[in-house]
Coordinates of N, CA and C in Angstrom, one line a residue:
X1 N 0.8 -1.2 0.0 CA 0.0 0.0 0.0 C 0.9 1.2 0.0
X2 N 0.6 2.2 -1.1 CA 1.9 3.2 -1.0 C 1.3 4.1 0.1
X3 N 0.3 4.1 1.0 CA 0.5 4.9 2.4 C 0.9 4.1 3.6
X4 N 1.5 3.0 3.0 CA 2.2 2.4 4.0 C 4.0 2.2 3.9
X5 N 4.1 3.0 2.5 CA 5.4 2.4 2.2 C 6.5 3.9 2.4
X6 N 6.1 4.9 3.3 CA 7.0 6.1 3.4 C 6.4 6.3 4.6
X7 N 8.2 6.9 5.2 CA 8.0 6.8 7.4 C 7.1 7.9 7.8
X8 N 7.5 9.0 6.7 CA 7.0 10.3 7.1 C 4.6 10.2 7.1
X9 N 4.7 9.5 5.6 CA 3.0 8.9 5.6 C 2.6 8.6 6.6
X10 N 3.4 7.3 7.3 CA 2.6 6.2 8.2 C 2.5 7.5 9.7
X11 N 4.3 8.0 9.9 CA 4.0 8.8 10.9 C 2.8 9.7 11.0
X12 N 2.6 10.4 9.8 CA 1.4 11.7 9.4 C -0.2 11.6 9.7
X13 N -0.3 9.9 9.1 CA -1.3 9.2 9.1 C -1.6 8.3 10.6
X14 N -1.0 7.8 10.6 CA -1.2 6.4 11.9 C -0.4 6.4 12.7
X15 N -0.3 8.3 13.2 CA 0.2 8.0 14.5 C -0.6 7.8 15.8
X16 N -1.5 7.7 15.7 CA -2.6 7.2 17.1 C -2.5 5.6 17.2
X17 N -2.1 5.4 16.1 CA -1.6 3.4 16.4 C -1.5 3.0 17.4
X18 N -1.7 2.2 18.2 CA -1.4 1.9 19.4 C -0.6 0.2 19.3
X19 N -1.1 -0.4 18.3 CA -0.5 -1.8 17.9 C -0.9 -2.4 16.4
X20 N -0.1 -3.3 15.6 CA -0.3 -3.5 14.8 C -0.6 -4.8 14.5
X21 N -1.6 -5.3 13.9 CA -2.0 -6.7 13.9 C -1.8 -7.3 12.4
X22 N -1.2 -8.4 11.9 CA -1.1 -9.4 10.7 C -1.7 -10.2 10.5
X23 N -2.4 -10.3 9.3 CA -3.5 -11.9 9.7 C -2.2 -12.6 8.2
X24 N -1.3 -12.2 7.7 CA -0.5 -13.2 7.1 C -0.8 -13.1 5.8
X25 N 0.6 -13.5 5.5 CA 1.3 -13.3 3.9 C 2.1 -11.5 4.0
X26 N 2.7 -11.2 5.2 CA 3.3 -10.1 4.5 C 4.5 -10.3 5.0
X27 N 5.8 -9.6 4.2 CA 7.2 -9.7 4.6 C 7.8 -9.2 5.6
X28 N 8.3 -10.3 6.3 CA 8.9 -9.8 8.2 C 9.3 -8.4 7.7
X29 N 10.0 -8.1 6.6 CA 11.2 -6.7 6.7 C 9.7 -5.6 6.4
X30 N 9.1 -5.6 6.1 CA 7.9 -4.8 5.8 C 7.2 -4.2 7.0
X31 N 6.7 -5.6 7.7 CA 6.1 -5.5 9.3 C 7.1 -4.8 10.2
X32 N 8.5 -5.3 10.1 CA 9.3 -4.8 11.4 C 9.3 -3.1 10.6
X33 N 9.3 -2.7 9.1 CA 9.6 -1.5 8.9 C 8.2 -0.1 9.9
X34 N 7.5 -1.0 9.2 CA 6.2 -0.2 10.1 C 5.9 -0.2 11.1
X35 N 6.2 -1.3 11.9 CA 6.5 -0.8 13.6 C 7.0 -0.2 14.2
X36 N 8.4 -0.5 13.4 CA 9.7 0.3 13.7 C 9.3 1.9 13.7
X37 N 8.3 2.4 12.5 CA 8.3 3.7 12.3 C 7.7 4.6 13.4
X38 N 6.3 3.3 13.9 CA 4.8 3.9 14.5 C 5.0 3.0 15.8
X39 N 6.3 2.9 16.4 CA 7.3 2.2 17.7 C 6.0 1.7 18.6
X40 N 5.6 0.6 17.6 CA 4.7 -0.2 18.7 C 4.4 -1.5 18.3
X41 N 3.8 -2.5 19.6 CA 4.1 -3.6 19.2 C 3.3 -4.2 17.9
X42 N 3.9 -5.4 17.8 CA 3.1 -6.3 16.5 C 2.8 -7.4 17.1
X43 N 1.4 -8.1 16.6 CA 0.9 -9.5 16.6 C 0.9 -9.9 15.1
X44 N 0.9 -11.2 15.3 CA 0.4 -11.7 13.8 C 0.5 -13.0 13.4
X45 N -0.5 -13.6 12.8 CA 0.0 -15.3 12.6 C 0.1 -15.2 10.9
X46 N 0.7 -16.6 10.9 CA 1.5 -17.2 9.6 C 0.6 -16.9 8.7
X47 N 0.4 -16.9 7.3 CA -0.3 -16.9 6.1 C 0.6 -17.9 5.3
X48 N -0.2 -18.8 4.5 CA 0.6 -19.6 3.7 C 1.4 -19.9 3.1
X49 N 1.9 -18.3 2.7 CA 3.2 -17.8 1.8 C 4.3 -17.4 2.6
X50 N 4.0 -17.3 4.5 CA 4.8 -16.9 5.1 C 6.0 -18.1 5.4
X51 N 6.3 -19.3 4.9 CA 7.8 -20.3 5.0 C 8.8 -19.5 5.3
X52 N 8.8 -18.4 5.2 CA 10.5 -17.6 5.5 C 10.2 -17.6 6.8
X53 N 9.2 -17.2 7.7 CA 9.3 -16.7 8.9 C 10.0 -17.9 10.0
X54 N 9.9 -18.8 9.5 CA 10.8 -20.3 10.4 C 12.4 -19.3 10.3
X55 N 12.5 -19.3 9.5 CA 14.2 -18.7 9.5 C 13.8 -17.3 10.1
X56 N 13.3 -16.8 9.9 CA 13.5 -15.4 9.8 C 11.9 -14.4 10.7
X57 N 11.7 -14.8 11.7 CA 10.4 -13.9 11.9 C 10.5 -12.8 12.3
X58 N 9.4 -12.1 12.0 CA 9.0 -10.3 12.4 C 9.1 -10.4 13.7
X59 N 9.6 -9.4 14.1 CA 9.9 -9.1 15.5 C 8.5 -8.5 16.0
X60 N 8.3 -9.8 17.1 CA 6.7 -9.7 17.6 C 6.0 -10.4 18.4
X61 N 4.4 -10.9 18.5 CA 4.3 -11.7 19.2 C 3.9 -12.7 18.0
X62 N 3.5 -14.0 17.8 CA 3.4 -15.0 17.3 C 1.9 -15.6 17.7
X63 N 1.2 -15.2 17.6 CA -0.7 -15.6 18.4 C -1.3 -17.3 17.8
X64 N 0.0 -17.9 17.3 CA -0.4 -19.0 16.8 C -1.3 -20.0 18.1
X65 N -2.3 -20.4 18.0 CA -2.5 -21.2 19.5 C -2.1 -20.7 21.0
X66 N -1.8 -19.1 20.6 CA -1.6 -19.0 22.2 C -2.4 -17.6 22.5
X67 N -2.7 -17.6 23.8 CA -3.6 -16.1 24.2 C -2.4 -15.3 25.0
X68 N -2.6 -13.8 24.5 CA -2.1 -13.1 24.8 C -2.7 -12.0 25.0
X69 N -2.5 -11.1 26.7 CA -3.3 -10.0 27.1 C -2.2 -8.8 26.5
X70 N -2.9 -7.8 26.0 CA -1.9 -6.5 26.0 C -3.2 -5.5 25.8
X71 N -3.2 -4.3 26.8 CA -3.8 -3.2 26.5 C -5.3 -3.2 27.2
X72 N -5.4 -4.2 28.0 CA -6.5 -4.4 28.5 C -7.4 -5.9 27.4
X73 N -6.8 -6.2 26.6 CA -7.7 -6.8 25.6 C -7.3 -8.1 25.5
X74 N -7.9 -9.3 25.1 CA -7.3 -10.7 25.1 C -7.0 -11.1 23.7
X75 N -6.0 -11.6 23.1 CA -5.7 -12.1 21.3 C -5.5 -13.2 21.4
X76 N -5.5 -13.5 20.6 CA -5.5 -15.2 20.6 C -5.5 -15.5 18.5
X77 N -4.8 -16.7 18.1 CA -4.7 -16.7 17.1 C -4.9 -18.6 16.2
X78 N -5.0 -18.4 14.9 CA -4.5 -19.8 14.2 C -4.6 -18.7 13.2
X79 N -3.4 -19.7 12.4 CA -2.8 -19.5 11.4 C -2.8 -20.4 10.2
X80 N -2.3 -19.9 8.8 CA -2.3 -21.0 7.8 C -4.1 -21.0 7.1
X81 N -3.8 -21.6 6.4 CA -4.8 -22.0 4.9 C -5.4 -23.2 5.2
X82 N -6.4 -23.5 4.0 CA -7.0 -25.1 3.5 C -5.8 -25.7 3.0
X83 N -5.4 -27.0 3.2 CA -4.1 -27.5 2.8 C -4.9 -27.9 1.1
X84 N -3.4 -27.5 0.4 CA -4.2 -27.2 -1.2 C -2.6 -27.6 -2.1
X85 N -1.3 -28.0 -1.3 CA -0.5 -28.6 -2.1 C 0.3 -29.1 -0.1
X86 N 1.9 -29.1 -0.7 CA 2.9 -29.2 -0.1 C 3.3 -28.6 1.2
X87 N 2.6 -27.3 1.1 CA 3.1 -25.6 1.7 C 2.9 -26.4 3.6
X88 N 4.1 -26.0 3.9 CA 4.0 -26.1 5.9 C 3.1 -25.5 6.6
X89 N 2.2 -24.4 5.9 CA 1.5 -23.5 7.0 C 0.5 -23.7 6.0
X90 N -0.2 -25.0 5.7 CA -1.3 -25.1 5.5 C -2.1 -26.9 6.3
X91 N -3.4 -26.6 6.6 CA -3.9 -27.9 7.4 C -5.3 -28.1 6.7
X92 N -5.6 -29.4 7.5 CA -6.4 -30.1 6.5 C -8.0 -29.7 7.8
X93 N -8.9 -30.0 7.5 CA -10.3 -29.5 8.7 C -9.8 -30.3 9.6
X94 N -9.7 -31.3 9.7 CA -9.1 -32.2 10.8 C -8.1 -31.6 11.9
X95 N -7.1 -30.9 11.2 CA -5.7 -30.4 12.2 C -6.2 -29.1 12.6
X96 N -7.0 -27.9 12.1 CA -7.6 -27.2 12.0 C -8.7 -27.5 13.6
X97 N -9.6 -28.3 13.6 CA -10.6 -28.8 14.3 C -9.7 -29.1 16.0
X98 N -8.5 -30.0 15.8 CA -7.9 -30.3 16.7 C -7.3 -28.9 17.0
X99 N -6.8 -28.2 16.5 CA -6.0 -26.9 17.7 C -7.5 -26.1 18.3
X100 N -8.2 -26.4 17.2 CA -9.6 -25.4 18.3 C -9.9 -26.1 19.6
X101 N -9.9 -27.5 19.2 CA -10.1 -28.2 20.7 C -9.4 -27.9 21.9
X102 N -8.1 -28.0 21.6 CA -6.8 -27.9 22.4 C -6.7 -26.3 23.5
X103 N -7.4 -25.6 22.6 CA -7.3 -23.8 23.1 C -8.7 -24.2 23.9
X104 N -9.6 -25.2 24.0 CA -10.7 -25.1 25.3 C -10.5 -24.8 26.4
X105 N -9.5 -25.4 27.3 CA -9.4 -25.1 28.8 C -9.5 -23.3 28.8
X106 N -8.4 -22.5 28.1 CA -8.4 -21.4 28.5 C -9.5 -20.5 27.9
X107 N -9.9 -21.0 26.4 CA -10.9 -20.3 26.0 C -12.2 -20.6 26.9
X108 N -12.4 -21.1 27.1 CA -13.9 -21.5 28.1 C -13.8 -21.3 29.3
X109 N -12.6 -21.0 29.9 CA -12.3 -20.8 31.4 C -12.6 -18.8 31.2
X110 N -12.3 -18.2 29.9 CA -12.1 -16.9 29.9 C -13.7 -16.4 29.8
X111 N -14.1 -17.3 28.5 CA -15.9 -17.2 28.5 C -16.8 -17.2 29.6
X112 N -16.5 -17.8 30.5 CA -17.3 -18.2 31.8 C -16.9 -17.2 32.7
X113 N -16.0 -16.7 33.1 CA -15.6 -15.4 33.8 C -15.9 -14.2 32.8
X114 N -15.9 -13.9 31.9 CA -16.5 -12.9 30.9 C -17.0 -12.7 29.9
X115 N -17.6 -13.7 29.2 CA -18.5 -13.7 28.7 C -17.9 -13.8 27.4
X116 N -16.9 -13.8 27.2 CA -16.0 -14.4 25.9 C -15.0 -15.1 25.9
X117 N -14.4 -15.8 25.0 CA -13.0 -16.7 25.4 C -12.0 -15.6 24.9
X118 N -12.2 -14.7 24.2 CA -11.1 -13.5 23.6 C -11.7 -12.9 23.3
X119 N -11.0 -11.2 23.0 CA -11.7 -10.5 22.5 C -11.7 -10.2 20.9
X120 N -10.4 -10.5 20.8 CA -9.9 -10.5 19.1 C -9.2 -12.0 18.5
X121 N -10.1 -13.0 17.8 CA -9.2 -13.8 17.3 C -8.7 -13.4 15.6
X122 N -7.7 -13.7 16.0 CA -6.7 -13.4 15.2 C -6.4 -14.3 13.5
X123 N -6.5 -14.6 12.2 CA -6.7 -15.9 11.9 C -5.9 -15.3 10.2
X124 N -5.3 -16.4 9.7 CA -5.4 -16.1 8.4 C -6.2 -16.2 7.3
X125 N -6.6 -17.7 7.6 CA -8.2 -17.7 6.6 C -9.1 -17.4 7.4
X126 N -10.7 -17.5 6.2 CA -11.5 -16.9 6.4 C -12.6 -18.3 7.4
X127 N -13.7 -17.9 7.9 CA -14.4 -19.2 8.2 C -15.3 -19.8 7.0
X128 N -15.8 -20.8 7.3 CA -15.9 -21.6 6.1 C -17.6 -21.0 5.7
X129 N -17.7 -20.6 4.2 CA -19.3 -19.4 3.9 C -19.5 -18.1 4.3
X130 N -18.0 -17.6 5.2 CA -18.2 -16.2 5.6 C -16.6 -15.8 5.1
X131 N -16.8 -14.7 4.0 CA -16.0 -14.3 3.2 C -14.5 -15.1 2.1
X132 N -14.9 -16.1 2.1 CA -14.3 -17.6 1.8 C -14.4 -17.5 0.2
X133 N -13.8 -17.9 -0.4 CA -14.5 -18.3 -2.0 C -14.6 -19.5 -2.3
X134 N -15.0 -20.0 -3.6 CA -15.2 -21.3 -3.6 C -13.6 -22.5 -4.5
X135 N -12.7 -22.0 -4.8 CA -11.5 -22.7 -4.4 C -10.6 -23.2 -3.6
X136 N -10.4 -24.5 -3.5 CA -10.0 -24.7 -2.4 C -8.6 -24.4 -1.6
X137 N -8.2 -23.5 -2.2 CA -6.7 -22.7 -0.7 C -7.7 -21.5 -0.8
X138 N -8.9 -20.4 -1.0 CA -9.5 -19.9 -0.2 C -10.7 -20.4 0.3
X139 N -11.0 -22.0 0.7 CA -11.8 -22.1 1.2 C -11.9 -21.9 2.8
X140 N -13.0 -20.9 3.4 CA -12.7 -21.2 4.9 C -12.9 -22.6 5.6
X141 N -12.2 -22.5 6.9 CA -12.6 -23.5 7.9 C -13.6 -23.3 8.6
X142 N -14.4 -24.9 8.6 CA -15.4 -25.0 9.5 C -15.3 -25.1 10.8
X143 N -13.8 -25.2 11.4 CA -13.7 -25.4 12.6 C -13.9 -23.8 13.2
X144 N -13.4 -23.1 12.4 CA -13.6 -21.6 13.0 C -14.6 -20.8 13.0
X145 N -15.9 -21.4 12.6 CA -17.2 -21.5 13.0 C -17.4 -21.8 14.7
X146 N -17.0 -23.3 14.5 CA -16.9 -24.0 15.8 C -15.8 -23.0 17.1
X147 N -15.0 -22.4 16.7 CA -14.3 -21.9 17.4 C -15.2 -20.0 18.0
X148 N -15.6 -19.8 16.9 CA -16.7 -18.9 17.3 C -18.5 -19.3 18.2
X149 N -18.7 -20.3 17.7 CA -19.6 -20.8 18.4 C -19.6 -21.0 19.5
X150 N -18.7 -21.7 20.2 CA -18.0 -22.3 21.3 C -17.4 -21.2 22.1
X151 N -16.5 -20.2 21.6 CA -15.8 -19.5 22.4 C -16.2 -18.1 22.3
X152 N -16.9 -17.5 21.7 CA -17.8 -16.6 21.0 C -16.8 -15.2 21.6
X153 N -15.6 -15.0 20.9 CA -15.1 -14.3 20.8 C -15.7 -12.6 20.3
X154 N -14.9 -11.4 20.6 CA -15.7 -10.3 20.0 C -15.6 -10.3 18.9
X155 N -14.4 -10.2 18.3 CA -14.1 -9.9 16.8 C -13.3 -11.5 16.1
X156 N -13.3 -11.3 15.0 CA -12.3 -12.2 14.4 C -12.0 -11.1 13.0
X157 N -10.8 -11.1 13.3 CA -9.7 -10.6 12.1 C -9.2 -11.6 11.4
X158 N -9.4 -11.9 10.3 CA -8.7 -12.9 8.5 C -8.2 -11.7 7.2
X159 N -7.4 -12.3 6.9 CA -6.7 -11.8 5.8 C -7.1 -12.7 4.5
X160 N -6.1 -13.5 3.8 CA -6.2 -14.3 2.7 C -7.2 -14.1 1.5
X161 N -8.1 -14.0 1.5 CA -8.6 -12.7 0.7 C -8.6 -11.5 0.1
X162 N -8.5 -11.6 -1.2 CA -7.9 -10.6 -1.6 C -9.7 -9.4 -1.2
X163 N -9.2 -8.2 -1.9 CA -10.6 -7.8 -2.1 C -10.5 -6.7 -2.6
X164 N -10.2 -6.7 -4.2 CA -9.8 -6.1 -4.7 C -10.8 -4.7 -5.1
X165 N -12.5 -5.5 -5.0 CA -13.5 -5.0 -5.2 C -13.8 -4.5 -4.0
X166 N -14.0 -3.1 -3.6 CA -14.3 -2.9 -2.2 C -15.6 -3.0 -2.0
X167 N -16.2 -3.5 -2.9 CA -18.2 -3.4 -2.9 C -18.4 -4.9 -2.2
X168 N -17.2 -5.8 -2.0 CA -17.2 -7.6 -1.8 C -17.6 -6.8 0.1
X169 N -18.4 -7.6 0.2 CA -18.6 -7.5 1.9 C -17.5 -8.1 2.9
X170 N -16.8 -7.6 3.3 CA -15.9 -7.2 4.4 C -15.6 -7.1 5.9
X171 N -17.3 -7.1 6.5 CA -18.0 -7.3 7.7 C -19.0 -7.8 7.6
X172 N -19.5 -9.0 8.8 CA -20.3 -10.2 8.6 C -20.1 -9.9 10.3
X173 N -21.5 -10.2 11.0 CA -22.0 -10.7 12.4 C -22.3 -12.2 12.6
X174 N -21.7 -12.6 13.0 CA -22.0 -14.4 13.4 C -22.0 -14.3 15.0
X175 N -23.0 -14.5 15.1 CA -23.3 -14.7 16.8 C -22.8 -13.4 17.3
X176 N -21.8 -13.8 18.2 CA -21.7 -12.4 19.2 C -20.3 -12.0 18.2
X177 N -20.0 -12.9 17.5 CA -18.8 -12.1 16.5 C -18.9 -11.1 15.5
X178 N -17.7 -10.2 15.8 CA -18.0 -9.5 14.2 C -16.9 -9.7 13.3
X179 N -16.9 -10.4 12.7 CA -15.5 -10.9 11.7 C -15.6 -10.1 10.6
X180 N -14.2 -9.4 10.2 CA -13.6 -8.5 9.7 C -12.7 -9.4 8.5
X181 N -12.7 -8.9 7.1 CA -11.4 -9.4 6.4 C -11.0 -8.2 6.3
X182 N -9.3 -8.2 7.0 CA -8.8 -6.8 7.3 C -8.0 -6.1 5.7
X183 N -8.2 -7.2 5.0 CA -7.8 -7.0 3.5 C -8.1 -6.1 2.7
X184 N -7.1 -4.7 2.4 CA -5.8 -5.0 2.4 C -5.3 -4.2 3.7
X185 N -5.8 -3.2 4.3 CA -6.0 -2.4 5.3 C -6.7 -2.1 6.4
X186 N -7.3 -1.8 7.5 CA -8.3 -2.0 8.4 C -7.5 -1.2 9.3
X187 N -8.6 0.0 10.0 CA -7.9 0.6 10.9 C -9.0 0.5 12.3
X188 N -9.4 -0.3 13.1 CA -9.8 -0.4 14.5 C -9.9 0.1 15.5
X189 N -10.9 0.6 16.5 CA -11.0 1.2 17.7 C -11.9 0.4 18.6
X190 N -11.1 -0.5 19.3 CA -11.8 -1.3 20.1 C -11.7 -0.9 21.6
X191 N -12.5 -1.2 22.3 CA -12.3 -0.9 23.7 C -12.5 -2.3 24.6
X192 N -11.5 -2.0 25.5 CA -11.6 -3.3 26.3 C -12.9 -3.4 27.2
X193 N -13.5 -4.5 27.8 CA -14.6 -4.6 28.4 C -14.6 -5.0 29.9
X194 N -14.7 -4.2 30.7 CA -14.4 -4.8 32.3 C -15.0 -5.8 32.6

């Protein structure tokens, strides 16, 4: 995005930033550039194209399967695609289904004390009939329905979608969720909930 690609823009524009979130596929040296500029932290999980970040990751937090508080707010993440060839950071509904399981103790321990398991999950694909297309490396997961259902997070943030057309719907309400494809830009004001 060229108002993301000069220090003086991002500072001019997005200096109220407070953190910067990745739902995946963009280059560590890009992400560390724009933090670096707007000196605040980064979250972000893998996107299918991201294989460099094993060697090489953005200096940050990593929200793959893990919850993390910053700012008063709770994140939490999965990462990766529909598995559609070879690629490491893609899974099949099955491996997908199992890490939603796995995040229950603490997501359901968080929901029953406040009425959600997170407040932002964090994701690279889309869920499966909500902003998804119909080939299969953009198809969403069904598990992240189930992971909404179940843990009924506030928001869910996906990438992997392009959306080139900004008329393509972009915000969708599923239960208590409001899932966002942050593609290619998304700027946020969320407030934490006591």
């Amino acid at each position: 995005m060229p108002q993301l690609e000069s220090a003086a823009n991002l500072r001019r524009r997005y200096h109220d930033i407070e953190l910067v979130i990745s739902c995946g596929d963009m280059p560590p040296v890009y992400l560390e550039f724009i933090v670096s500029v707007l000196n605040v932290p980064l979250f972000y999980v893998r996107g299918n194209h991201d294989e460099v970040y094993t060697e090489k990751p953005p200096g940050g937090e990593d929200l793959h399967r893990r919850v993390v508080r910053y700012g008063g707010l709770t994140f939490t993440g999965l990462e990766g695609s529909m598995q559609y060839n070879d690629g490491i950071i893609q899974y099949t509904e099955y491996n997908m289904m199992s890490m939603v399981l796995r995040m229950a103790p603490h997501m359901l321990f968080n929901r029953l004390r406040r009425g959600f398991g997170a407040d932002i999950l964090v994701t690279h694909s889309p869920a499966r009939g909500i902003h998804d297309l119909e080939d299969i490396p953009h198809t969403g997961f069904r598990a992240l329905l189930r992971f909404m259902n179940w843990y009924r997070p506030r928001y869910m943030l996906h990438g992997h979608v392009h959306t080139y057309d900004r008329r393509k719907t972009t915000r969708t309400q599923f239960l208590d969720t409001c899932i966002m494809n942050i593609n290619p830009i998304t700027v946020l004001e969320i407030d934490p909930v006591s």
